[in-house]
Tab-separated table of C-alpha atoms in Angstrom:
chain	number	residue	atom	x	y	z
V	150	UNK	CA	46.548	1.827	-92.311
V	151	UNK	CA	43.532	4.152	-92.051
V	152	UNK	CA	45.074	6.574	-94.543
V	153	UNK	CA	45.820	3.759	-96.988
V	154	UNK	CA	42.250	2.466	-96.863
V	155	UNK	CA	40.800	6.000	-96.992
V	156	UNK	CA	42.767	6.586	-100.194
V	157	UNK	CA	40.970	3.709	-101.950
V	158	UNK	CA	37.862	4.467	-103.949
V	159	UNK	CA	34.501	3.043	-102.894
V	160	UNK	CA	34.538	0.378	-105.616
V	161	UNK	CA	37.842	-1.057	-104.369
V	162	UNK	CA	36.626	-0.965	-100.765
V	163	UNK	CA	33.481	-2.826	-101.813
V	164	UNK	CA	35.630	-5.411	-103.630
V	165	UNK	CA	37.504	-6.166	-100.398
V	166	UNK	CA	34.292	-6.259	-98.383
V	167	UNK	CA	34.449	-2.882	-96.639
V	168	UNK	CA	32.456	0.292	-96.591
V	169	UNK	CA	34.080	3.627	-95.880
V	170	UNK	CA	32.314	3.749	-92.505
V	171	UNK	CA	33.903	0.448	-91.408
V	172	UNK	CA	37.534	1.480	-91.946
V	173	UNK	CA	38.237	2.736	-88.412
V	174	UNK	CA	36.578	-0.276	-86.798
V	175	UNK	CA	38.508	-2.706	-88.946
V	176	UNK	CA	41.874	-1.018	-88.432
V	177	UNK	CA	41.534	-0.427	-84.718
V	178	UNK	CA	40.077	-3.896	-84.219
V	179	UNK	CA	43.498	-5.430	-84.957
V	180	UNK	CA	46.312	-5.543	-82.418
V	181	UNK	CA	49.939	-4.589	-83.098
V	182	UNK	CA	50.972	-8.184	-83.755
V	183	UNK	CA	48.341	-8.661	-86.456
V	184	UNK	CA	49.163	-5.337	-88.111
V	185	UNK	CA	52.855	-6.245	-88.200
V	186	UNK	CA	52.294	-9.531	-90.016
V	187	UNK	CA	53.579	-9.806	-93.554
V	188	UNK	CA	51.870	-11.891	-96.222
V	189	UNK	CA	53.446	-15.215	-97.027
V	190	UNK	CA	54.369	-16.111	-100.607
V	191	UNK	CA	51.351	-17.533	-102.339
V	192	UNK	CA	48.894	-15.889	-99.963
V	193	UNK	CA	47.416	-13.966	-102.872
V	194	UNK	CA	47.030	-17.070	-105.035
V	195	UNK	CA	43.707	-18.625	-105.934
V	196	UNK	CA	41.311	-20.504	-103.688
V	197	UNK	CA	42.574	-23.468	-101.694
V	198	UNK	CA	41.501	-26.939	-102.697
V	199	UNK	CA	40.617	-29.625	-100.154
V	200	UNK	CA	43.994	-31.401	-100.558
V	201	UNK	CA	45.794	-28.228	-99.481
V	202	UNK	CA	43.718	-28.011	-96.311
V	203	UNK	CA	44.585	-31.548	-95.134
């Protein structure tokens, strides 16, 4: 995970809300269960509306 984030350029890191100095803290702040999770279909879709949250 660290290598994948390190490979991104600074603009992409900024777009996802990270700085290069935060990579290790973010990666090692997650446990094995969280790192093993896979995205669900639709997770990358647009913002949720209030009806979806109910």
